[in-house]
Amino acid sequence: MPATVIVGTQWGDEGKGKITDLLAAEAHIVARYNGGDNAGHTVTVGEDIFALHLVPSGILYPHTTCLIGNGVVVNPRTLSREIEELAKRGVDVSPERLKLSARAHLIMPYDIALDGAAEKSLGEGKIGTTKRGIGPTYGDKAARVGLRSWDMLDERAFVEKVRAAVEAKNAVLERIYDQPPLNPYEVAEEYADFAARLAPYVTDTSLVLHEALRAGKRVLCEGAQGTLLDLDHGTYPFVTSSSPIAGGALTGLGFGPRHIERIVGVVKAFQTRVGAGPMPTELLDEVGDRLRGTGEQPWDEYGTTTGRPRRCGWLDGVALRYAAQINGLTEIAITKLDILTGLETIKICVAYDYRGERLESFPASAEVLAECRPIYEEWPGWSEDIRGARALSDLPQAALDYVRRVEELADASAAFVSVGPGRQETIRRQEARSKRQMEVQLWPE
Ligand code: GDP
Ligand code: IMO
Ligand code: MG
């Protein structure tokens, strides 16, 4: 049975949580494949707002099994806390429903200290990371010195491994970054406690996935971050250290490309970015402030994880075409269309001006991108409230024209147009899905 991948097409925070939750209604397995607790995925169910960092956004339906794949880096403290908090809110997060890959790497306190220290040493040139230890943990994974969830299963050996690792990293913290050392015994003791709590969740998630696919179950792969933050394909070095793109789902979960049928690119109706790095359509004016919101509404553009205000600007169509290319999108989900309501004119960047030359494709270098000036198309806005729209025909003509233009740039139809944070505040378009998909029996069976 086919797998669906949900991928961010911008710099993260596109609304992947909401779209994952929607599609999870008809999935058996929902699996996170990259990133760590740098992610913040918001799901709104009625009056309840859930901000998920590591647990897949499919957890809010009772029928799903949720996997945290090998491509994810896991802070055991955050995961334990998230499990506890969800359980307190009545969500079933038992090991029968939530499974953690034995191959997932663990974020250690020294990774967090090193993330902060590296950022500090970069001064003005800093990346603006979430300081969750993401880069150092993936760095250790590539250097083959990381600790994995599997290590938590043998408590005595784990304590020894943690202690030795802290001692080794203390040398780096002290000698290179002039930072205070961590107490190896305290960290080992604390991590032994996390290991005891998390061990029941640790399993071979690739095998679980494989068996589910063989049994004809439907799998939903949830990306974190976005295409432009991808380590290989993003605006390097202003990127995260994982593979948020559709291809990342394969390595980050351990299954083959033949199973993937749908690749849903989540496209926010305008552009945002948190942290440093070039963003050609950034608006440092009142329109930018208007897109961001004041912070009073839960959906205003302030980081779910860090609370930082997000940089806002017009939709970058050059970057969207690029995201469509990198991910092979079969369809898109446009989110936050309602936020554009009330703007007299809406702009879309369709090309860049780089030193007097027109660029139609996304440059490989962040230095070139930093010099790119957006070439805009202007579209008339609309003033009608669209949060009640449930079909494209409910949209004012100007909003519909905007949707059509976004579809054109992405070279894919919009399967969803989201007009508010709630589950119901969505235009669902079944016809955007392929014929084969339509023949698949929907959940519940
Ligand atoms: P993610 O990281 O991609 O899952 O996105 P975030 O959860 O960080 O940010 C998206 C924010 O927009 C959340 O607060 C969502 O509840 C909210 N949201 C999603 N879709 C819509 C929409 O169509 N309209 C509005 N107003 N808010 C939305
Ligand atoms: P979700 O899944 C937006 C950004 C950081 C920084 C860069 C590197 O909610 O879309 P890192 O801590 O990963 O080393 O930081 O990546 N970043 C995100 N921006 N949404 C996210 O996740 C992000 N996760 C990381 O702001 O610029
Ligand atoms: Mg987010």
Short mmCIF file of C-alpha atoms and ligand atoms in Angstrom, two decimals:
data_model
loop_
_atom_site.label_atom_id
_atom_site.label_comp_id
_atom_site.label_asym_id
_atom_site.label_seq_id
_atom_site.Cartn_x
_atom_site.Cartn_y
_atom_site.Cartn_z
CA MET A 1 0.00 0.00 0.00
CA PRO A 2 1.23 3.46 -0.73
CA ALA A 3 3.06 5.87 1.48
CA THR A 4 2.49 9.62 1.52
CA VAL A 5 5.21 12.12 2.38
CA ILE A 6 4.42 15.55 3.79
CA VAL A 7 7.21 17.99 3.19
CA GLY A 8 7.75 21.69 3.90
CA THR A 9 8.46 23.67 0.72
CA GLN A 10 9.85 26.78 2.45
CA TRP A 11 11.93 27.51 5.57
CA GLY A 12 9.74 25.50 7.94
CA ASP A 13 6.54 26.39 9.81
CA GLU A 14 4.41 25.98 6.69
CA GLY A 15 1.65 24.24 8.64
CA LYS A 16 2.92 20.65 8.28
CA GLY A 17 1.38 19.76 11.65
CA LYS A 18 -2.12 20.71 10.53
CA ILE A 19 -1.83 18.91 7.19
CA THR A 20 -0.33 15.80 8.81
CA ASP A 21 -3.20 15.74 11.29
CA LEU A 22 -5.72 15.99 8.44
CA LEU A 23 -4.17 13.15 6.46
CA ALA A 24 -3.65 11.06 9.60
CA ALA A 25 -7.42 10.59 9.72
CA GLU A 26 -6.98 8.02 6.96
CA ALA A 27 -3.53 6.62 7.82
CA HIS A 28 -2.52 3.64 9.96
CA ILE A 29 1.07 4.74 10.58
CA VAL A 30 2.38 8.29 11.00
CA ALA A 31 6.16 8.58 11.08
CA ARG A 32 8.56 11.48 11.67
CA TYR A 33 11.71 11.09 9.58
CA ASN A 34 14.08 13.98 10.30
CA GLY A 35 15.05 16.75 12.69
CA GLY A 36 14.49 16.77 16.40
CA ASP A 37 12.85 19.04 18.93
CA ASN A 38 13.86 22.03 16.83
CA ALA A 39 10.52 21.30 15.16
CA GLY A 40 7.30 22.72 16.49
CA HIS A 41 4.19 21.37 14.80
CA THR A 42 0.88 22.84 15.87
CA VAL A 43 -2.36 20.92 15.67
CA THR A 44 -5.63 22.58 16.61
CA VAL A 45 -8.48 20.28 17.57
CA GLY A 46 -11.52 22.29 18.57
CA GLU A 47 -10.45 24.50 21.45
CA ASP A 48 -7.33 22.43 22.11
CA ILE A 49 -3.96 23.44 20.71
CA PHE A 50 -1.16 20.87 20.70
CA ALA A 51 2.45 21.91 19.97
CA LEU A 52 4.33 18.74 19.05
CA HIS A 53 8.11 18.64 18.88
CA LEU A 54 9.08 14.98 18.55
CA VAL A 55 5.88 12.98 18.69
CA PRO A 56 4.30 12.68 15.20
CA SER A 57 1.29 14.90 14.56
CA GLY A 58 -0.84 11.79 13.94
CA ILE A 59 -0.91 10.91 17.64
CA LEU A 60 -4.19 12.77 18.22
CA TYR A 61 -6.26 10.09 16.49
CA PRO A 62 -6.72 6.91 18.52
CA HIS A 63 -6.29 4.58 15.51
CA THR A 64 -2.76 5.54 14.47
CA THR A 65 0.60 4.02 15.33
CA CYS A 66 3.27 6.71 15.48
CA LEU A 67 6.93 6.17 14.70
CA ILE A 68 9.97 8.31 15.44
CA GLY A 69 12.38 7.19 12.72
CA ASN A 70 16.12 6.63 12.63
CA GLY A 71 16.60 9.97 10.85
CA VAL A 72 15.32 11.87 13.89
CA VAL A 73 17.64 13.05 16.66
CA VAL A 74 16.01 12.62 20.03
CA ASN A 75 16.50 14.56 23.20
CA PRO A 76 15.36 12.00 25.80
CA ARG A 77 14.42 14.75 28.22
CA THR A 78 12.11 16.49 25.72
CA LEU A 79 10.59 13.22 24.55
CA SER A 80 9.89 12.07 28.13
CA ARG A 81 8.30 15.41 28.90
CA GLU A 82 6.23 15.44 25.70
CA ILE A 83 4.94 11.93 26.41
CA GLU A 84 4.03 12.95 29.95
CA GLU A 85 2.25 16.11 28.86
CA LEU A 86 0.26 14.37 26.14
CA ALA A 87 -0.73 11.62 28.57
CA LYS A 88 -1.91 14.28 31.04
CA ARG A 89 -4.13 15.71 28.29
CA GLY A 90 -5.70 12.31 27.74
CA VAL A 91 -3.74 11.24 24.64
CA ASP A 92 -2.74 7.57 24.52
CA VAL A 93 1.05 7.61 24.17
CA SER A 94 1.68 4.04 25.29
CA PRO A 95 4.51 2.03 23.68
CA GLU A 96 1.84 0.18 21.69
CA ARG A 97 1.09 3.43 19.85
CA LEU A 98 4.38 5.30 19.90
CA LYS A 99 7.62 3.68 18.80
CA LEU A 100 11.15 5.06 18.79
CA SER A 101 13.74 3.79 16.35
CA ALA A 102 16.61 1.91 17.98
CA ARG A 103 18.81 3.62 15.38
CA ALA A 104 17.82 7.20 16.25
CA HIS A 105 20.67 9.25 17.67
CA LEU A 106 20.39 10.87 21.08
CA ILE A 107 20.89 14.54 21.79
CA MET A 108 23.15 14.86 24.80
CA PRO A 109 23.61 17.88 27.11
CA TYR A 110 27.04 18.51 25.58
CA ASP A 111 25.44 18.76 22.13
CA ILE A 112 23.22 21.54 23.44
CA ALA A 113 26.18 23.27 25.14
CA LEU A 114 28.24 22.95 21.95
CA ASP A 115 25.41 24.29 19.78
CA GLY A 116 25.23 27.40 21.96
CA ALA A 117 29.01 27.77 22.14
CA ALA A 118 29.45 27.42 18.36
CA GLU A 119 26.76 30.02 17.73
CA LYS A 120 28.38 32.39 20.20
CA SER A 121 31.77 31.98 18.56
CA LEU A 122 30.25 32.75 15.14
CA GLY A 123 29.17 36.17 16.46
CA GLU A 124 27.51 38.18 13.68
CA GLY A 125 27.80 35.22 11.32
CA LYS A 126 25.70 32.93 13.49
CA ILE A 127 23.09 30.62 11.95
CA GLY A 128 20.44 31.44 14.51
CA THR A 129 19.86 27.81 15.45
CA THR A 130 17.21 26.72 17.91
CA LYS A 131 20.05 25.76 20.30
CA ARG A 132 18.58 22.29 20.72
CA GLY A 133 21.88 20.55 19.95
CA ILE A 134 20.74 19.47 16.47
CA GLY A 135 23.93 20.25 14.52
CA PRO A 136 26.38 18.68 17.02
CA THR A 137 24.26 15.52 17.29
CA TYR A 138 24.10 14.98 13.52
CA GLY A 139 27.80 15.87 13.44
CA ASP A 140 28.58 13.06 15.89
CA LYS A 141 26.39 10.71 13.87
CA ALA A 142 28.42 11.46 10.73
CA ALA A 143 31.66 11.18 12.72
CA ARG A 144 30.45 7.81 14.02
CA VAL A 145 30.75 8.68 17.67
CA GLY A 146 27.08 9.22 18.52
CA LEU A 147 24.91 7.47 21.09
CA ARG A 148 21.73 5.85 19.83
CA SER A 149 18.44 4.88 21.43
CA TRP A 150 19.50 1.28 21.16
CA ASP A 151 22.26 2.06 23.67
CA MET A 152 19.60 2.87 26.26
CA LEU A 153 18.52 -0.78 26.37
CA ASP A 154 21.55 -1.93 28.37
CA GLU A 155 21.48 0.41 31.33
CA ARG A 156 24.87 -0.44 32.80
CA ALA A 157 26.71 -0.17 29.52
CA PHE A 158 24.75 3.00 28.69
CA VAL A 159 25.82 4.74 31.90
CA GLU A 160 29.42 3.97 31.06
CA LYS A 161 29.06 5.20 27.45
CA VAL A 162 27.42 8.44 28.57
CA ARG A 163 30.10 9.09 31.19
CA ALA A 164 32.92 8.50 28.69
CA ALA A 165 31.24 10.68 26.05
CA VAL A 166 30.77 13.56 28.49
CA GLU A 167 34.43 13.37 29.49
CA ALA A 168 35.52 13.46 25.84
CA LYS A 169 33.28 16.42 25.03
CA ASN A 170 34.32 18.32 28.15
CA ALA A 171 37.75 18.67 26.60
CA VAL A 172 36.18 20.39 23.57
CA LEU A 173 33.91 22.57 25.68
CA GLU A 174 36.73 23.70 27.94
CA ARG A 175 39.68 23.95 25.57
CA ILE A 176 38.04 25.18 22.40
CA TYR A 177 35.06 27.15 23.66
CA ASP A 178 36.22 28.11 27.16
CA GLN A 179 32.96 26.75 28.56
CA PRO A 180 32.41 25.06 31.94
CA PRO A 181 32.59 21.24 31.87
CA LEU A 182 29.57 19.02 32.53
CA ASN A 183 29.57 16.57 35.42
CA PRO A 184 29.86 13.13 33.77
CA TYR A 185 28.35 11.30 36.74
CA GLU A 186 25.35 13.60 37.01
CA VAL A 187 24.63 13.38 33.28
CA ALA A 188 25.02 9.58 33.33
CA GLU A 189 22.62 9.29 36.26
CA GLU A 190 20.04 11.53 34.63
CA TYR A 191 20.29 9.70 31.31
CA ALA A 192 19.94 6.33 33.06
CA ASP A 193 16.63 7.63 34.34
CA PHE A 194 15.50 8.67 30.83
CA ALA A 195 16.67 5.31 29.49
CA ALA A 196 14.50 3.46 31.99
CA ARG A 197 11.50 5.55 30.95
CA LEU A 198 12.05 5.35 27.20
CA ALA A 199 13.33 1.77 26.80
CA PRO A 200 9.80 0.35 26.31
CA TYR A 201 9.37 2.58 23.25
CA VAL A 202 12.61 1.54 21.54
CA THR A 203 12.20 -0.86 18.63
CA ASP A 204 13.11 -1.48 15.00
CA THR A 205 10.74 1.04 13.43
CA SER A 206 11.87 0.18 9.90
CA LEU A 207 10.62 -3.34 10.49
CA VAL A 208 7.31 -2.04 11.88
CA LEU A 209 6.95 0.09 8.75
CA HIS A 210 7.88 -2.77 6.45
CA GLU A 211 5.32 -5.08 8.05
CA ALA A 212 2.66 -2.39 7.89
CA LEU A 213 3.31 -1.80 4.17
CA ARG A 214 3.21 -5.54 3.50
CA ALA A 215 -0.08 -5.80 5.35
CA GLY A 216 -1.52 -3.11 3.07
CA LYS A 217 -1.59 -0.37 5.67
CA ARG A 218 -1.37 3.30 4.84
CA VAL A 219 1.72 5.17 5.92
CA LEU A 220 2.13 8.91 6.35
CA CYS A 221 5.66 10.33 6.61
CA GLU A 222 5.87 13.68 8.40
CA GLY A 223 8.77 15.95 7.54
CA ALA A 224 10.10 18.57 9.90
CA GLN A 225 11.67 21.89 8.83
CA GLY A 226 11.51 22.62 5.10
CA THR A 227 13.24 22.19 1.74
CA LEU A 228 15.18 25.45 2.03
CA LEU A 229 16.62 24.28 5.37
CA ASP A 230 17.82 20.97 3.92
CA LEU A 231 21.48 20.25 4.62
CA ASP A 232 22.21 19.48 0.96
CA HIS A 233 19.62 21.46 -0.94
CA GLY A 234 18.90 24.40 1.36
CA THR A 235 20.55 27.79 1.75
CA TYR A 236 23.78 26.33 3.15
CA PRO A 237 25.23 27.12 5.69
CA PHE A 238 21.98 28.68 6.96
CA VAL A 239 20.28 25.31 7.16
CA THR A 240 19.54 22.59 9.63
CA SER A 241 21.65 19.42 9.74
CA SER A 242 19.12 16.89 8.47
CA SER A 243 17.19 16.03 5.28
CA PRO A 244 13.70 17.53 5.46
CA ILE A 245 13.09 16.83 1.74
CA ALA A 246 10.97 13.94 0.46
CA GLY A 247 14.09 11.83 -0.13
CA GLY A 248 14.85 12.16 3.59
CA ALA A 249 11.77 10.06 4.34
CA LEU A 250 13.42 7.03 2.74
CA THR A 251 16.72 7.23 4.61
CA GLY A 252 15.11 8.61 7.75
CA LEU A 253 12.66 5.72 8.05
CA GLY A 254 14.35 2.89 6.18
CA PHE A 255 12.07 1.91 3.29
CA GLY A 256 12.28 1.94 -0.48
CA PRO A 257 11.11 4.58 -3.00
CA ARG A 258 8.66 2.22 -4.71
CA HIS A 259 6.22 2.60 -1.82
CA ILE A 260 5.85 6.34 -2.15
CA GLU A 261 2.78 7.44 -4.02
CA ARG A 262 1.97 10.93 -2.84
CA ILE A 263 4.35 13.77 -2.01
CA VAL A 264 2.43 16.66 -0.53
CA GLY A 265 4.31 19.94 -0.43
CA VAL A 266 3.02 22.30 2.23
CA VAL A 267 3.09 25.87 0.96
CA LYS A 268 2.30 28.76 3.27
CA ALA A 269 0.57 31.54 1.30
CA PHE A 270 3.49 33.84 2.16
CA GLN A 271 7.11 33.33 3.11
CA THR A 272 8.61 33.11 6.60
CA ARG A 273 12.00 32.32 8.01
CA VAL A 274 13.38 32.05 11.56
CA GLY A 275 17.05 32.56 12.18
CA ALA A 276 19.69 34.01 9.88
CA GLY A 277 20.31 33.57 6.16
CA PRO A 278 19.15 35.19 2.94
CA MET A 279 15.45 35.68 2.26
CA PRO A 280 14.89 37.72 -0.90
CA THR A 281 11.21 38.52 -0.28
CA GLU A 282 11.59 39.59 3.35
CA LEU A 283 9.53 42.69 4.16
CA LEU A 284 10.95 44.99 6.79
CA ASP A 285 7.90 47.22 6.70
CA GLU A 286 4.33 47.36 7.94
CA VAL A 287 3.23 44.64 5.48
CA GLY A 288 5.83 42.31 7.03
CA ASP A 289 4.50 43.22 10.48
CA ARG A 290 0.95 42.65 9.29
CA LEU A 291 1.81 39.15 8.00
CA ARG A 292 3.57 38.33 11.28
CA GLY A 293 0.72 39.50 13.51
CA THR A 294 1.13 40.92 16.97
CA GLY A 295 1.49 37.61 18.77
CA GLU A 296 -2.00 37.73 20.22
CA GLN A 297 -3.31 34.96 17.97
CA PRO A 298 -1.91 31.45 18.38
CA TRP A 299 -1.15 31.29 14.64
CA ASP A 300 0.80 34.55 14.56
CA GLU A 301 4.35 34.16 13.25
CA TYR A 302 6.31 33.55 16.42
CA GLY A 303 8.32 30.34 16.83
CA THR A 304 6.46 27.39 18.37
CA THR A 305 9.76 26.14 19.80
CA THR A 306 11.71 29.30 20.60
CA GLY A 307 9.10 32.09 20.59
CA ARG A 308 11.30 34.11 18.21
CA PRO A 309 9.46 36.44 15.81
CA ARG A 310 9.60 35.00 12.30
CA ARG A 311 10.81 37.08 9.38
CA CYS A 312 7.91 37.52 6.95
CA GLY A 313 7.56 38.41 3.29
CA TRP A 314 5.77 37.68 0.02
CA LEU A 315 5.62 34.18 -1.41
CA ASP A 316 8.84 33.25 -3.17
CA GLY A 317 7.80 31.50 -6.38
CA VAL A 318 11.40 30.84 -7.44
CA ALA A 319 11.97 28.91 -4.22
CA LEU A 320 8.63 27.12 -4.68
CA ARG A 321 9.54 25.94 -8.19
CA TYR A 322 12.82 24.71 -6.72
CA ALA A 323 11.05 22.86 -3.89
CA ALA A 324 8.75 21.20 -6.44
CA GLN A 325 11.84 20.07 -8.35
CA ILE A 326 13.77 18.76 -5.33
CA ASN A 327 10.82 16.87 -3.86
CA GLY A 328 8.92 15.73 -6.94
CA LEU A 329 5.66 17.04 -5.51
CA THR A 330 2.51 15.25 -6.62
CA GLU A 331 0.30 17.88 -4.98
CA ILE A 332 0.42 20.83 -2.63
CA ALA A 333 -1.40 22.03 0.47
CA ILE A 334 -1.71 25.82 0.64
CA THR A 335 -1.97 27.11 4.20
CA LYS A 336 -2.79 30.40 5.89
CA LEU A 337 -4.59 31.83 2.88
CA ASP A 338 -6.85 33.62 5.38
CA ILE A 339 -3.92 35.73 6.57
CA LEU A 340 -3.79 37.50 3.19
CA THR A 341 -7.40 38.66 3.55
CA GLY A 342 -7.63 42.45 3.66
CA LEU A 343 -4.44 43.20 1.75
CA GLU A 344 -5.12 45.45 -1.20
CA THR A 345 -2.38 43.97 -3.35
CA ILE A 346 -0.56 40.67 -2.99
CA LYS A 347 2.82 40.09 -4.54
CA ILE A 348 4.52 36.89 -5.67
CA CYS A 349 8.20 36.75 -6.52
CA VAL A 350 8.57 35.02 -9.90
CA ALA A 351 12.26 35.66 -10.64
CA TYR A 352 15.31 37.29 -9.09
CA ASP A 353 17.45 40.14 -10.27
CA TYR A 354 21.06 39.17 -9.62
CA ARG A 355 23.50 41.92 -10.58
CA GLY A 356 21.23 43.01 -13.42
CA GLU A 357 20.67 39.48 -14.70
CA ARG A 358 17.26 37.75 -14.48
CA LEU A 359 17.47 34.47 -12.55
CA GLU A 360 14.59 32.02 -12.89
CA SER A 361 16.16 29.21 -10.88
CA PHE A 362 17.20 29.05 -7.25
CA PRO A 363 20.94 29.65 -6.82
CA ALA A 364 23.19 27.08 -5.14
CA SER A 365 24.99 29.71 -3.10
CA ALA A 366 23.55 31.62 -0.16
CA GLU A 367 25.94 34.45 -1.05
CA VAL A 368 24.34 34.77 -4.48
CA LEU A 369 20.86 34.51 -2.96
CA ALA A 370 21.72 37.32 -0.54
CA GLU A 371 22.31 39.59 -3.53
CA CYS A 372 19.11 38.55 -5.34
CA ARG A 373 16.38 41.17 -5.53
CA PRO A 374 12.84 39.86 -6.04
CA ILE A 375 10.99 40.52 -9.30
CA TYR A 376 7.34 40.63 -8.38
CA GLU A 377 4.04 39.95 -10.00
CA GLU A 378 1.12 41.82 -8.44
CA TRP A 379 -2.24 40.28 -7.72
CA PRO A 380 -5.37 42.02 -6.48
CA GLY A 381 -6.32 41.17 -2.90
CA TRP A 382 -9.75 40.42 -1.41
CA SER A 383 -11.52 41.65 1.67
CA GLU A 384 -14.14 38.93 2.27
CA ASP A 385 -13.65 36.66 5.30
CA ILE A 386 -12.67 33.28 3.84
CA ARG A 387 -12.38 31.21 7.02
CA GLY A 388 -15.77 29.68 6.32
CA ALA A 389 -14.84 28.54 2.79
CA ARG A 390 -15.10 24.76 2.34
CA ALA A 391 -14.95 24.59 -1.44
CA LEU A 392 -12.94 26.54 -3.98
CA SER A 393 -16.20 27.98 -5.24
CA ASP A 394 -16.69 29.63 -1.82
CA LEU A 395 -13.57 31.75 -2.39
CA PRO A 396 -13.70 35.24 -3.85
CA GLN A 397 -12.33 35.34 -7.40
CA ALA A 398 -9.11 37.10 -6.33
CA ALA A 399 -8.32 34.38 -3.75
CA LEU A 400 -9.07 31.67 -6.30
CA ASP A 401 -6.77 33.37 -8.84
CA TYR A 402 -4.02 33.43 -6.22
CA VAL A 403 -4.48 29.71 -5.51
CA ARG A 404 -4.31 28.94 -9.23
CA ARG A 405 -1.10 30.93 -9.58
CA VAL A 406 0.52 29.10 -6.65
CA GLU A 407 -0.50 25.77 -8.20
CA GLU A 408 1.06 26.86 -11.48
CA LEU A 409 4.35 27.79 -9.82
CA ALA A 410 4.46 24.48 -7.96
CA ASP A 411 3.32 22.60 -11.06
CA ALA A 412 0.95 20.64 -8.83
CA SER A 413 -2.70 20.88 -7.80
CA ALA A 414 -3.73 21.92 -4.33
CA ALA A 415 -5.25 18.95 -2.53
CA PHE A 416 -5.91 21.22 0.43
CA VAL A 417 -6.37 24.94 0.87
CA SER A 418 -6.27 25.83 4.53
CA VAL A 419 -8.19 28.92 5.64
CA GLY A 420 -7.75 28.70 9.41
CA PRO A 421 -5.91 26.59 12.00
CA GLY A 422 -8.83 24.26 12.80
CA ARG A 423 -9.39 20.86 11.21
CA GLN A 424 -12.65 22.02 9.65
CA GLU A 425 -11.18 25.24 8.27
CA THR A 426 -10.03 23.48 5.16
CA ILE A 427 -10.97 23.21 1.52
CA ARG A 428 -10.38 19.57 0.56
CA ARG A 429 -10.15 18.71 -3.08
CA GLN A 430 -10.36 15.01 -3.69
CA GLU A 431 -9.96 15.45 -7.45
CA ALA A 432 -6.38 16.60 -6.92
CA ARG A 433 -5.47 13.05 -5.91
CA SER A 434 -4.47 10.41 -8.39
CA LYS A 435 -6.91 7.80 -9.62
CA ARG A 436 -5.10 4.95 -7.91
CA GLN A 437 -5.22 6.81 -4.62
CA MET A 438 -8.96 7.20 -4.95
CA GLU A 439 -9.35 3.45 -5.31
CA VAL A 440 -7.61 2.77 -2.03
CA GLN A 441 -10.04 2.12 0.73
CA LEU A 442 -10.06 4.95 3.21
CA TRP A 443 -9.80 4.56 6.95
CA PRO A 444 -11.75 3.30 8.79
CA GLU A 445 -11.98 -0.02 7.01
P1 GDP B 1 4.73 23.49 11.08
O1 GDP B 1 6.03 23.62 11.82
O2 GDP B 1 4.94 23.41 9.61
O3 GDP B 1 3.86 22.38 11.59
O4 GDP B 1 3.95 24.86 11.34
P2 GDP B 1 3.75 25.58 12.77
O5 GDP B 1 2.79 24.79 13.58
O6 GDP B 1 5.07 25.90 13.38
O7 GDP B 1 3.14 26.97 12.32
C1 GDP B 1 1.95 27.07 11.63
C2 GDP B 1 0.94 27.89 12.47
O8 GDP B 1 -0.13 28.28 11.65
C3 GDP B 1 0.31 27.11 13.60
O9 GDP B 1 0.02 27.99 14.64
C4 GDP B 1 -0.97 26.55 12.97
O10 GDP B 1 -1.98 26.29 13.92
C5 GDP B 1 -1.34 27.71 12.11
N1 GDP B 1 -2.11 27.38 10.90
C6 GDP B 1 -1.99 26.33 10.06
N2 GDP B 1 -2.78 26.48 8.98
C7 GDP B 1 -3.40 27.67 9.15
C8 GDP B 1 -4.31 28.43 8.35
O11 GDP B 1 -4.70 28.03 7.27
N3 GDP B 1 -4.70 29.65 8.83
C9 GDP B 1 -4.27 30.15 10.03
N4 GDP B 1 -4.69 31.33 10.42
N5 GDP B 1 -3.40 29.45 10.79
C10 GDP B 1 -2.97 28.26 10.36
P1 IMO B 2 9.39 23.07 11.87
O1 IMO B 2 9.44 21.57 11.78
C1 IMO B 2 11.50 26.83 11.18
C2 IMO B 2 15.86 26.74 11.63
C3 IMO B 2 16.46 27.55 12.74
C4 IMO B 2 17.78 27.94 12.12
C5 IMO B 2 18.15 26.69 11.32
C6 IMO B 2 19.12 25.76 12.02
O2 IMO B 2 8.56 23.58 13.00
O3 IMO B 2 9.04 23.66 10.55
P2 IMO B 2 18.83 24.05 14.04
O4 IMO B 2 18.42 24.28 15.45
O5 IMO B 2 17.95 23.11 13.29
O6 IMO B 2 20.28 23.71 13.92
O7 IMO B 2 18.67 25.51 13.34
O8 IMO B 2 16.94 26.01 11.09
N1 IMO B 2 14.81 25.77 12.04
C7 IMO B 2 13.50 25.94 11.82
N2 IMO B 2 12.83 26.99 11.29
N3 IMO B 2 10.84 25.71 11.54
C8 IMO B 2 11.50 24.64 12.03
O9 IMO B 2 10.91 23.46 12.27
C9 IMO B 2 12.90 24.75 12.24
N4 IMO B 2 13.84 23.93 12.73
C10 IMO B 2 15.02 24.56 12.58
O10 IMO B 2 15.67 28.66 13.06
O11 IMO B 2 17.58 28.98 11.20
MG MG B 3 6.95 24.83 13.25
#
